[in-house]
Amino acid sequence: MMKAAFGNRFHFGVAISAAQNEGAILDDGRSASIWDNFVRRGGVIRKGGKTSPACDFYHRYKDDLLLVKALGFNSFRFSISWSRLLPDGTGKPNPAGLQFYNDLIDECLQLGITPFVTLYHWDLPANLQREGGWESPLINRWFRHFTKICARAFGDRVKHWIVLNEPAGFTSLGYMLGKHAPGKRSLEGFLKAVHHAAIAQGDGGRTLRQHVDKAVIGTTFSCSEIRPHTDKTEDIAAAARIDLFMNRLFIEPLLGKGFPEDDRGLVQKLNKQNLSWKYTDRMQFDMDFIGLQNYFPLTVKHNAFIPLINASEVKPAARKVPQTAMGWEINPSAFHRIIKRFWKYGGIKEIMITENGACFKDQLSQGRIADNERIRYFEDHLQEVLKLKKEGVRISGYFAWTLTDNFEWAEGYEARFGIVHVDFKTQLRTVKDSGYWWRDLLAG
Ligand code: BGC
């Protein structure tokens, strides 16, 4: 594969996030985030992993950026810790928080790396959660304020912005399934969070447009091809319901299509509980790019025992197809099809693959990690990006997830996605073979 085939304006990047990388949760006036609190509950994180020290990126960002540079990436995606920047959640910024992100941005620019800033990557300040978090309509006011502070502080140098990271992820895992912070399990809460996150997408876009000259504004969505296990009508209907929750719920209001209402059965069930979708024009915004993040496709079947959705996954192991160490199916052509499908919505100016990557059981042996499966994963998915480009899909970037092994949410430190290995006891970094593979690719 040749780098040149992607065109010379292509963003080859690597992505991280504040809660997963920074650590230093008590330093310099930062307040607690919902994740700092959630991890203290017993039994929610594998092997009891905590949000600190993570990769200690707060103190080691210069070294980590040197790695980004040495591996040849031209773009770097990171998120802003809301609790570090605005310890009260609202009000005035913390000078040390401003300083950290200013230094990080300046360092990127000095190295010739384009910073892509994500405003919200799942780490709400805990004090805003006490007032209802994403379930409260106040979140929209808080989020506009946070966005304005970021835009004004960093917008002179940061041009590439991402409003939300995967709203489907934090609303469903955090408010319905209880697996992520804040650990709630309520359909009503979930639907409120969905509603407010959809408004935040539009509000975030408008606030950035207003305050950042020449901004390139996007937001990210997770996407997964959902296939019925058999061609029985009930399995096909089950797949359509999962598709609605996982793929359609957030992008369609953003594109001005409103919430998906064509699955009458599901919508009727929601309406029965007086939770009809509420759509407002504020959910719509003309993004400069749409960030798509794909990790796996899902195969699903009808399952009457699962409330509301009446569907469950048929795992890759049961189907004997390749999978990652987290049991996620590896299927590059399904990646191709789902990106194509999003493109076909129309009205999307550009797509960037803002995350893609895989976790495997890496073995560190004599200072080397021969992670051939990860190399293969990247290579196969990049080939699909090239094919999509040839078919006329405007894709202007690809960000590998992730730079260093990091705090993988409910999986703690047990799931490694990095192209650089981290020994969490010593913070020693070791570039994996996949990192060297990227270096060779990007060296052209
Ligand atoms: C999230 C990342 C996460 C990755 C792998 C994405 O949904 O944005 O924060 O680490 O998936 O699970």
XYZ file of C-alpha atoms and ligand atoms in Angstrom, residues 16-17 20 77 121-122 165-166 169 173 180 220 222 293 295-296 326 328 354-355 357 359 401-402 406-409 411 415 417, ligand 1:
43
model
C -6.605 9.599 22.092
C -8.995 11.018 24.700
C -8.325 7.536 28.785
C -6.898 13.955 17.791
C -15.295 12.441 24.890
C -17.528 11.065 27.675
C -17.545 11.574 20.478
C -20.066 8.850 19.669
C -21.983 5.192 23.077
C -23.834 2.552 27.850
C -20.257 3.187 31.612
C -18.356 11.710 15.328
C -20.105 5.107 15.782
C -15.839 5.331 13.822
C -14.851 -1.299 15.061
C -17.116 -4.231 14.154
C -12.704 -8.149 22.938
C -15.476 -7.984 18.150
C -11.979 9.485 13.209
C -11.329 6.114 14.917
C -8.414 -0.025 15.436
C -7.354 -4.808 20.644
C -7.246 4.232 17.549
C -5.011 4.629 19.464
C -4.796 3.394 27.624
C -7.730 3.241 30.046
C -10.256 1.306 27.979
C -13.380 2.310 29.941
C -12.243 -2.944 30.309
C -7.757 -4.248 26.590
C -5.576 -0.880 21.438
C -14.418 5.179 21.793
C -13.029 5.050 22.371
C -12.775 3.600 22.757
C -12.880 2.750 21.513
C -12.598 1.278 21.742
C -14.752 4.094 20.817
O -16.108 3.840 20.876
O -14.580 6.444 21.215
O -12.932 5.914 23.463
O -11.560 3.424 23.391
O -14.192 2.857 21.035
O -13.530 0.717 22.600
